[in-house]
Every structure is written in structure tokens, then in C-alpha cells.
């Protein structure tokens, strides 16, 4: 069948395209604002990409159109799709109907850390010889692709997003997946463009909980009041908590300040298991992600010691604290953070990791939540662990970042032109500094521009 995907360069839809191709379909897709790593992955897979949305993209007529949730009425390709009467579905529904039946689904949900946790869970299962399938909202470097079918009947790991499904289905994506194991890693307010408040998101998480069978398992982070409220709405599945609480059956005991080495203690009935993870990642948030992944893998039969050994060989997904390059001792690090909590966690983890030089935070607030100005009062404090903050005001952000700079606990600067921002960073940076670029978009290719400019400056 010819499957055409609208919004194909989104992390979810691009991953879906790979699965459709692996199922034997002819896959094409269209998008606007195409950028790596997804566009690169799709081209390498031989999938035809069409830049921009137009009725002509639907010729020759596809047998099915899969519509991404970024598309809405008024889009020329959506209007043509409806006028032509072509069969269409959403990405989550296609996944649920075409890939997940007969699989043991592990859904990874939460406001933060889904990509890292899902990638690590898949890696632990892979190292145990289970050949899992997966669909992840990023490119795990241990695999080199964001999705694969895996062995027939093997577990399938899916990054379970609470964002809405499509313009014709306003339920959260994750209600389609019907997991046997669900990881609930954290929960706070986000996606202000579709949710009125935190209570609305909690209700969607409750809908996810309602789909997990009684023979399944809920792995729930401790110390998360919003998740406790979700469970209070009703739960019919055994719950195992993970975190740092002494009563949690999966417990984290850091052995280094930056949590790059930590002990995992698992209380199972009368028996205590423990093992140590010593890995390249930093930050307690990443250690908690690992704890969740280890618990999920354990539920699939992977023993703790083997899982911890595999975690030590885990590489972060693309754009998750990814070192893009180093010039004259100055590191440029790319991170997908796009929420004040994520900004703070990334910076605190890197700060604790090493006393090396200064930490320069470069932030583009471009998510829908940021564009609406929601959580703006938390932005200034989120950079406290850095030495300097450089804010970029992107087009479409129609409120001023000046109050953020005024409230900043560290020296801060605002730019509205990327080339100027690059020049400012090059002039400021010195050997041993780490420049951490945080955005959930392409940020105008700033990483490559910055590395090139540093090369010229330090010839």
C-alpha cells in the first residue's frame, strides 16, 4: 500500500514512516521546516520527502493518509485530503492497529525524560537478547534509528506522549497504545495550547492508567504529587514505585554528587537485590530515568545486574546532552530541553559533573507553552546553575524576555539575531567552557554555526 504521512519530519511521524516502510508499504510524506536529525534519517531510509503542503502531494493517490497532530483544518493538504475523500487516520491509531497487536507494549509517559527513558528501556531489552521493537521521539545513538519493528512478538517500547492525537481526535496519543507496562516518570503543567491546567493533564494520565490491564504493571515515580492524584482517581493494576523514598521497591542511592554512579536497590518481597550503574550521563533526573528503565526491563525478565551492566554502555539519544563538538577546549552541547524544569535539570546535572570551566546557557523558548507565555515567571530561576545565560527571542514569541533578564540570578543577555548571538558567544567563550544550547527546534542551525565560528576564531 502507498502510505502518505502529513507532518512526516516530526519525531513521532518520522518514526512511524520507518515502521510503515519496514512493513512493506511504499511511504511518502510532506512537511514544512524540515531539519535533521529526522529529515536525514528519512532520506537515508529512501523515503520521499515533499517540502511544504499542497494538494499536489496527494498525487498519485495514496491508499491511506496518516495525519500528524501538527496539522489542522485550513492546511491546503488537509483540505485536499477531505475533499478527495481519501482514507485517513491518525499516527497513534495507525500504530495501535498495525504494529502493537500481539506485542507486550511498554509505554513511557511523563512531562520530562520520555525519550531518554524509552531509549534506555529498549537498549536494556536489546542487550538481554529480546530484540525489542520501539518508537521513540528522538534518535537513540545505540540503535541509530528512532523506530524499528523488532522481532515478531518481542516487547515494543513506545514513547507515550500526552499531546493530542489529531485535529479529528483530541484525546492524548497514549490512550491508543494499551500498554501492559506503563512508566509514569513525572507530571507537571505543560502544553498550555491544549490543556487549561494541570488537572486536565492528570485526567488524561488517568485515562492511560485505565487502559493498563490488571495483569500488567504501573511503574510510578515517588515524590510526584500529581501522579499520586492520578492514582487516586482509580487504579486496577499493581503499582511499583521508584525513586529515592525508603519505602519504594526500586530505590536510587547516588555514589557521586553528579549521579553518574549510583546504586540501584530493588526490594522484592523478602529479598534485596542491588547493583551499580556507572555511566556517562549526569544528573539525578537521568538516574531516575535509568531506575524506571531497569524496573521495566526487570518486568520483562532482565535481571538487575545484567541491566546495570548494559546501562553503562548506553549512549544518550541525539539532542539529549549531546556534545556536538569541541574547539580549543570549548564544548558545544545540544539539549532538547524546552521547559523550565528541564532547563534547570540539564544545567544542574552538567554543573555537578565536573568543575571544568564555566557553563554558558543558550536558550530558545519556542515551544507552544513558551509562545503563550505560560511559565515565563519560572524562566529566570531555571538558569541559576549556569554562569551566564544567553536568551534568544525567536520570531513568533510575541512577549518580551526583558523581564526574564531583569530577574535573572546570573548575568544574562538577550539577542534577536542568530548570527549576532553566535558572534557574542565566540567573543565570550574561553577554553574549558561548556556552551549548552537548549531548544526543541533547529534553532537556525546555531550548533554548526557556532562550531564553525569558533574554528575561525581559534585558527
Coordinates of C-alpha atoms in Angstrom, one line a residue:
X1 CA 0.0 0.0 0.0
X2 CA 1.1 3.6 -0.6
X3 CA 1.0 5.4 2.7
X4 CA 1.4 9.2 2.7
X5 CA 2.3 10.9 6.0
X6 CA 1.4 14.5 6.8
X7 CA 4.0 16.1 9.1
X8 CA 6.5 13.4 8.4
X9 CA 9.5 15.2 9.9
X10 CA 8.0 15.3 13.4
X11 CA 9.8 12.9 15.7
X12 CA 6.7 10.7 16.1
X13 CA 5.5 10.8 12.5
X14 CA 9.0 10.2 11.1
X15 CA 9.4 7.2 13.3
X16 CA 6.0 5.9 12.1
X17 CA 7.3 6.3 8.5
X18 CA 10.1 3.9 9.2
X19 CA 7.8 1.3 10.7
X20 CA 5.4 1.6 7.7
X21 CA 8.3 1.1 5.3
X22 CA 9.5 -2.0 7.3
X23 CA 6.0 -3.4 7.0
X24 CA 6.4 -3.3 3.2
X25 CA 4.5 -0.2 2.4
X26 CA 5.5 2.5 -0.1
X27 CA 5.9 5.6 2.1
X28 CA 6.0 9.3 1.1
X29 CA 5.5 12.3 3.2
X30 CA 5.2 16.1 3.4
X31 CA 6.2 18.7 5.9
X32 CA 7.5 22.2 6.2
X33 CA 10.5 23.5 8.1
X34 CA 12.4 20.2 7.5
X35 CA 15.5 19.7 9.7
X36 CA 17.8 17.0 11.0
X37 CA 18.1 14.5 12.6
X38 CA 14.7 13.2 11.4
X39 CA 15.0 14.5 7.8
X40 CA 18.4 12.9 7.5
X41 CA 17.1 9.6 8.8
X42 CA 14.2 9.5 6.4
X43 CA 16.3 10.4 3.4
X44 CA 18.8 7.6 4.3
X45 CA 15.9 5.2 4.6
X46 CA 14.9 6.1 1.0
X47 CA 11.6 7.8 1.9
X48 CA 10.5 10.5 -0.4
X49 CA 10.0 13.9 1.4
X50 CA 8.0 16.7 -0.1
X51 CA 8.7 20.2 1.2
X52 CA 5.6 22.2 2.0
X53 CA 1.9 21.3 2.0
X54 CA -0.1 21.2 -1.2
X55 CA -2.9 19.2 -2.9
X56 CA -0.3 18.0 -5.5
X57 CA 1.4 16.0 -2.8
X58 CA -1.6 13.6 -2.9
X59 CA -0.8 12.5 -6.4
X60 CA -0.5 9.7 -7.1
X61 CA -3.4 9.0 -4.8
X62 CA -2.2 7.2 -1.7
X63 CA -4.1 4.2 -0.3
X64 CA -4.0 5.8 3.2
X65 CA -3.0 9.2 4.6
X66 CA -1.7 9.3 8.2
X67 CA -2.2 12.8 9.6
X68 CA 0.1 14.3 12.2
X69 CA -1.2 16.3 15.1
X70 CA 0.5 19.4 14.0
X71 CA -1.9 19.6 11.0
X72 CA -5.2 21.4 11.3
X73 CA -8.2 22.5 9.2
X74 CA -7.2 25.1 6.7
X75 CA -4.0 23.4 5.8
X76 CA -4.1 23.0 2.0
X77 CA -3.2 19.3 2.1
X78 CA -5.7 18.6 4.8
X79 CA -8.4 20.3 2.8
X80 CA -7.5 18.4 -0.3
X81 CA -7.5 15.1 1.6
X82 CA -11.0 15.7 2.9
X83 CA -12.3 17.0 -0.5
X84 CA -11.0 13.9 -2.3
X85 CA -12.5 11.6 0.2
X86 CA -9.3 9.7 0.8
X87 CA -9.0 7.2 3.7
X88 CA -7.1 8.8 6.6
X89 CA -6.2 8.0 10.2
X90 CA -4.0 9.4 13.0
X91 CA -0.5 8.3 13.8
X92 CA -1.3 6.8 17.2
X93 CA -4.3 4.9 15.8
X94 CA -2.2 3.5 12.9
X95 CA 0.4 2.4 15.3
X96 CA -2.2 0.7 17.6
X97 CA -3.8 -1.1 14.7
X98 CA -0.9 -2.1 12.5
X99 CA 2.1 -2.6 14.9
X100 CA 1.1 -3.1 18.5
X101 CA -1.4 -6.0 18.4
X102 CA 0.1 -9.2 19.9
X103 CA 3.0 -7.2 21.4
X104 CA 3.9 -6.6 25.1
X105 CA 3.8 -2.8 25.0
X106 CA 5.9 -0.7 27.4
X107 CA 4.6 2.9 27.3
X108 CA 6.9 5.6 28.8
X109 CA 4.9 8.7 29.9
X110 CA 5.8 11.8 31.8
X111 CA 6.4 15.5 31.2
X112 CA 10.2 15.1 31.1
X113 CA 12.6 12.3 30.3
X114 CA 10.5 10.2 28.0
X115 CA 12.9 9.9 25.1
X116 CA 15.9 9.0 27.4
X117 CA 13.9 6.5 29.4
X118 CA 12.3 4.8 26.3
X119 CA 15.7 4.6 24.6
X120 CA 17.3 3.1 27.6
X121 CA 14.5 0.6 28.1
X122 CA 14.8 -0.6 24.5
X123 CA 18.6 -0.8 25.0
X124 CA 18.4 -2.9 28.1
X125 CA 16.0 -5.3 26.4
X126 CA 18.3 -5.4 23.3
X127 CA 21.3 -6.3 25.5
X128 CA 19.3 -9.1 27.0
X129 CA 18.7 -10.6 23.6
X130 CA 15.0 -9.8 23.4
X131 CA 15.2 -7.8 20.1
X132 CA 12.5 -5.3 21.0
X133 CA 10.6 -3.0 18.7
X134 CA 10.4 0.6 19.6
X135 CA 9.1 4.0 18.5
X136 CA 11.0 6.9 20.2
X137 CA 10.7 10.7 19.8
X138 CA 14.4 11.0 19.1
X139 CA 17.2 9.0 17.6
X140 CA 18.8 6.6 20.1
X141 CA 22.5 6.5 19.3
X142 CA 22.8 2.9 20.4
X143 CA 20.4 2.0 17.6
X144 CA 20.9 4.8 15.0
X145 CA 17.2 4.9 14.2
X146 CA 14.2 6.2 16.0
X147 CA 11.9 3.2 15.3
X148 CA 12.0 -0.5 14.3
X149 CA 9.6 -3.4 14.3
X150 CA 11.9 -5.7 16.3
X151 CA 11.4 -9.5 16.4
X152 CA 7.9 -10.9 16.0
X153 CA 6.2 -11.0 19.4
X154 CA 9.1 -9.2 21.1
X155 CA 8.3 -6.3 23.6
X156 CA 7.6 -3.0 22.0
X157 CA 8.7 0.3 23.7
X158 CA 6.8 3.4 22.8
X159 CA 7.3 7.0 24.0
X160 CA 3.9 7.8 25.2
X161 CA 3.0 11.5 24.7
X162 CA 0.1 13.2 26.4
X163 CA -0.3 15.7 23.5
X164 CA -3.4 15.4 21.4
X165 CA -3.8 12.8 18.7
X166 CA -5.0 14.7 15.6
X167 CA -7.3 17.5 14.5
X168 CA -10.1 14.9 14.4
X169 CA -9.2 13.1 17.7
X170 CA -8.4 15.4 20.7
X171 CA -7.6 12.5 23.0
X172 CA -4.0 12.2 24.2
X173 CA -1.9 10.0 22.0
X174 CA -1.1 7.5 24.7
X175 CA -4.7 6.3 25.2
X176 CA -4.3 4.4 21.9
X177 CA -1.4 2.2 23.0
X178 CA -3.0 -0.1 25.6
X179 CA 0.3 -1.0 27.4
X180 CA 0.9 -3.9 29.6
X181 CA 3.7 -1.9 31.4
X182 CA 3.4 1.9 31.8
X183 CA 6.1 4.1 33.2
X184 CA 4.8 7.3 34.8
X185 CA 8.0 9.3 35.3
X186 CA 6.8 12.7 36.4
X187 CA 3.9 15.1 35.8
X188 CA 3.7 18.9 35.8
X189 CA 1.9 21.5 33.7
X190 CA 2.9 21.8 30.0
X191 CA 1.2 22.0 26.6
X192 CA -0.7 25.2 27.5
X193 CA -2.0 25.4 24.0
X194 CA -4.3 22.4 24.6
X195 CA -4.6 21.9 28.4
X196 CA -6.2 24.5 30.6
X197 CA -4.4 23.4 33.8
X198 CA -2.6 20.6 35.4
X199 CA -5.8 18.9 36.4
X200 CA -6.7 18.5 32.8
X201 CA -3.4 16.6 32.1
X202 CA -3.9 14.5 35.2
X203 CA -7.3 13.4 33.8
X204 CA -5.6 12.3 30.6
X205 CA -3.0 10.3 32.6
X206 CA -5.9 8.7 34.4
X207 CA -7.3 7.6 31.0
X208 CA -3.9 6.0 30.3
X209 CA -4.0 4.2 33.7
X210 CA -7.5 2.9 32.9
X211 CA -6.1 1.1 29.8
X212 CA -3.4 -0.9 31.6
X213 CA -4.7 -4.5 32.4
X214 CA -4.7 -6.0 35.9
X215 CA -2.0 -8.5 34.9
X216 CA 0.2 -5.5 33.9
X217 CA 2.3 -3.1 35.9
X218 CA 2.4 0.6 36.7
X219 CA 5.9 1.9 37.4
X220 CA 5.3 5.2 39.1
X221 CA 7.9 7.8 40.3
X222 CA 7.8 8.6 44.0
X223 CA 7.6 12.1 45.3
X224 CA 5.3 13.3 42.5
X225 CA 2.0 14.7 43.9
X226 CA 0.4 14.9 40.5
X227 CA 0.9 11.2 39.8
X228 CA -0.5 10.4 43.2
X229 CA -3.6 12.3 42.3
X230 CA -3.8 10.3 39.1
X231 CA -3.7 7.0 41.0
X232 CA -6.3 8.3 43.5
X233 CA -8.8 8.6 40.6
X234 CA -8.6 4.8 40.3
X235 CA -6.1 2.1 39.5
X236 CA -6.7 -1.5 38.8
X237 CA -3.1 -2.6 38.1
X238 CA -0.2 -3.4 40.5
X239 CA 1.9 -0.3 41.2
X240 CA 5.6 -0.3 41.8
X241 CA 7.2 3.0 42.8
X242 CA 10.7 4.0 42.0
X243 CA 12.9 6.9 43.2
X244 CA 14.6 7.8 46.5
X245 CA 11.9 7.1 49.0
X246 CA 12.9 4.4 51.5
X247 CA 9.6 2.7 51.1
X248 CA 9.9 2.4 47.3
X249 CA 10.7 -1.1 46.0
X250 CA 13.1 0.5 43.4
X251 CA 15.5 2.9 45.1
X252 CA 18.3 5.1 43.9
X253 CA 21.4 5.7 46.0
X254 CA 23.8 8.1 44.3
X255 CA 27.5 7.4 44.9
X256 CA 28.7 10.6 43.2
X257 CA 27.4 14.1 43.5
X258 CA 26.5 14.3 39.8
X259 CA 24.7 10.9 40.0
X260 CA 26.9 9.5 37.2
X261 CA 27.5 6.5 39.5
X262 CA 24.6 5.2 41.6
X263 CA 23.5 2.1 43.4
X264 CA 20.1 0.5 42.5
X265 CA 18.4 -1.3 45.3
X266 CA 15.4 -3.5 44.5
X267 CA 13.2 -4.8 47.3
X268 CA 11.3 -7.8 46.1
X269 CA 9.4 -9.5 48.9
X270 CA 12.0 -10.5 51.5
X271 CA 14.9 -10.3 49.0
X272 CA 17.1 -7.3 48.4
X273 CA 19.0 -7.1 45.1
X274 CA 21.4 -4.3 44.4
X275 CA 23.8 -3.4 41.6
X276 CA 25.7 -0.3 40.5
X277 CA 25.4 1.8 37.4
X278 CA 28.5 3.8 36.3
X279 CA 27.7 5.7 33.1
X280 CA 28.4 8.8 31.1
X281 CA 25.1 10.6 31.9
X282 CA 24.8 13.1 34.7
X283 CA 22.1 14.4 36.9
X284 CA 19.6 12.8 39.3
X285 CA 16.9 13.2 36.7
X286 CA 18.8 10.9 34.4
X287 CA 19.5 8.4 37.2
X288 CA 15.8 8.3 37.9
X289 CA 15.1 7.7 34.2
X290 CA 17.5 4.7 34.4
X291 CA 15.8 3.4 37.5
X292 CA 12.5 3.3 35.6
X293 CA 14.0 1.6 32.6
X294 CA 15.7 -1.0 34.8
X295 CA 12.4 -1.7 36.5
X296 CA 10.6 -2.1 33.2
X297 CA 13.3 -4.4 31.8
X298 CA 13.2 -6.4 35.0
X299 CA 9.4 -6.9 34.5
X300 CA 10.3 -8.4 31.1
X301 CA 12.8 -10.9 32.7
X302 CA 16.1 -8.9 32.6
X303 CA 18.0 -9.4 35.9
X304 CA 19.2 -6.3 37.6
X305 CA 22.9 -6.9 37.4
X306 CA 22.7 -7.5 33.6
X307 CA 20.6 -4.4 33.2
X308 CA 23.0 -2.2 35.1
X309 CA 25.9 -3.5 33.0
X310 CA 24.0 -2.7 29.9
X311 CA 23.1 0.8 31.2
X312 CA 26.9 1.6 31.5
X313 CA 27.1 1.2 27.7
X314 CA 24.1 3.4 27.0
X315 CA 24.6 6.5 24.7
X316 CA 22.3 9.4 25.1
X317 CA 19.8 9.9 22.2
X318 CA 20.6 12.6 19.7
X319 CA 20.0 16.1 21.2
X320 CA 20.0 14.9 24.8
X321 CA 23.1 16.4 26.3
X322 CA 24.8 15.6 23.0
X323 CA 28.3 17.0 22.6
X324 CA 28.2 18.4 19.1
X325 CA 31.9 19.3 19.0
X326 CA 34.8 20.9 20.8
X327 CA 37.1 23.7 19.6
X328 CA 40.1 25.0 21.6
X329 CA 38.7 23.3 24.7
X330 CA 35.3 24.8 24.3
X331 CA 32.5 22.3 24.2
X332 CA 29.2 22.9 22.4
X333 CA 26.4 20.7 23.9
X334 CA 22.9 20.3 22.3
X335 CA 20.0 19.6 24.6
X336 CA 16.2 19.3 23.7
X337 CA 15.1 21.0 26.9
X338 CA 12.1 23.2 26.4
X339 CA 10.5 23.7 29.9
X340 CA 11.9 25.5 32.9
X341 CA 12.2 22.2 34.9
X342 CA 14.2 20.7 32.1
X343 CA 16.4 23.7 31.7
X344 CA 17.3 23.6 35.4
X345 CA 17.8 19.8 35.5
X346 CA 20.1 19.9 32.5
X347 CA 22.2 22.7 33.9
X348 CA 22.3 21.3 37.4
X349 CA 23.5 17.9 36.1
X350 CA 26.2 19.4 34.0
X351 CA 27.3 21.7 36.8
X352 CA 27.7 18.8 39.2
X353 CA 29.5 16.7 36.6
X354 CA 32.8 18.5 36.6
X355 CA 34.4 21.7 37.7
X356 CA 35.6 22.2 34.1
X357 CA 35.4 25.9 33.1
X358 CA 32.2 27.9 33.0
X359 CA 28.7 26.8 32.0
X360 CA 27.1 29.1 29.4
X361 CA 23.3 28.5 28.8
X362 CA 21.9 29.4 25.4
X363 CA 18.1 29.1 25.3
X364 CA 15.5 29.5 22.7
X365 CA 12.0 29.4 24.3
X366 CA 10.0 28.2 21.3
X367 CA 7.5 25.5 22.4
X368 CA 3.8 26.2 22.3
X369 CA 3.8 26.6 26.0
X370 CA 6.6 29.2 25.9
X371 CA 5.0 31.1 23.0
X372 CA 1.9 31.5 25.1
X373 CA 4.0 33.0 27.9
X374 CA 2.9 30.2 30.3
X375 CA 5.6 29.5 33.0
X376 CA 7.5 32.6 32.0
X377 CA 7.9 33.6 35.6
X378 CA 10.0 30.4 36.2
X379 CA 12.4 31.0 33.4
X380 CA 14.9 33.3 35.1
X381 CA 15.5 30.9 38.1
X382 CA 15.9 27.9 35.8
X383 CA 19.3 29.1 34.7
X384 CA 20.7 29.5 38.2
X385 CA 23.2 26.6 37.8
X386 CA 24.9 28.3 34.8
X387 CA 27.5 31.1 34.9
X388 CA 26.0 33.1 32.0
X389 CA 22.6 33.0 30.2
X390 CA 22.1 34.0 26.6
X391 CA 18.4 34.2 25.6
X392 CA 17.2 34.2 22.0
X393 CA 13.8 35.8 21.2
X394 CA 12.6 33.8 18.2
X395 CA 10.0 35.0 15.7
X396 CA 6.5 34.3 16.9
X397 CA 7.4 34.9 20.6
X398 CA 5.2 38.0 21.0
X399 CA 6.1 38.7 24.6
X400 CA 9.3 40.3 25.7
X401 CA 12.1 38.4 27.5
X402 CA 13.3 41.6 29.1
X403 CA 11.6 40.8 32.5
X404 CA 13.4 37.4 32.5
X405 CA 16.7 39.1 32.1
X406 CA 15.8 41.6 34.9
X407 CA 15.0 38.7 37.3
X408 CA 18.0 36.6 36.3
X409 CA 20.1 35.3 39.2
X410 CA 23.2 35.3 36.8
X411 CA 24.4 37.7 34.2
X412 CA 22.1 37.4 31.2
X413 CA 21.9 38.8 27.6
X414 CA 19.1 38.9 25.0
X415 CA 19.6 38.6 21.2
X416 CA 17.1 38.5 18.4
X417 CA 19.5 37.6 15.6
X418 CA 21.3 34.2 15.5
X419 CA 24.4 35.4 13.7
X420 CA 24.8 38.2 16.3
X421 CA 24.3 35.6 19.1
X422 CA 27.0 33.4 17.6
X423 CA 29.4 36.3 17.5
X424 CA 28.7 37.2 21.1
X425 CA 29.2 33.6 22.2
X426 CA 32.5 33.3 20.3
X427 CA 33.8 36.6 21.9
X428 CA 32.8 35.4 25.4
X429 CA 33.8 31.8 25.3
X430 CA 37.2 30.6 26.6
X431 CA 38.9 27.3 27.0
X432 CA 37.2 24.8 29.3
X433 CA 33.8 26.5 28.9
X434 CA 30.7 24.4 28.1
X435 CA 28.1 26.1 25.9
X436 CA 24.8 24.4 26.4
X437 CA 22.2 25.1 23.7
X438 CA 18.7 24.3 24.7
X439 CA 15.7 24.3 22.3
X440 CA 13.2 21.8 20.9
X441 CA 13.7 23.1 17.4
X442 CA 16.5 23.5 14.9
X443 CA 17.5 26.9 16.4
X444 CA 18.6 28.2 13.0
X445 CA 21.5 25.7 12.8
X446 CA 23.2 27.5 15.6
X447 CA 25.3 24.5 16.7
X448 CA 27.1 24.2 13.4
X449 CA 27.4 27.9 13.0
X450 CA 28.9 28.3 16.5
X451 CA 31.4 25.5 16.0
X452 CA 32.5 26.9 12.6
X453 CA 32.9 30.4 14.1
X454 CA 35.0 29.0 17.0
X455 CA 37.2 27.2 14.5
X456 CA 37.9 30.5 12.7
X457 CA 38.4 32.4 15.9
X458 CA 41.0 29.9 17.2
X459 CA 42.9 29.2 14.0

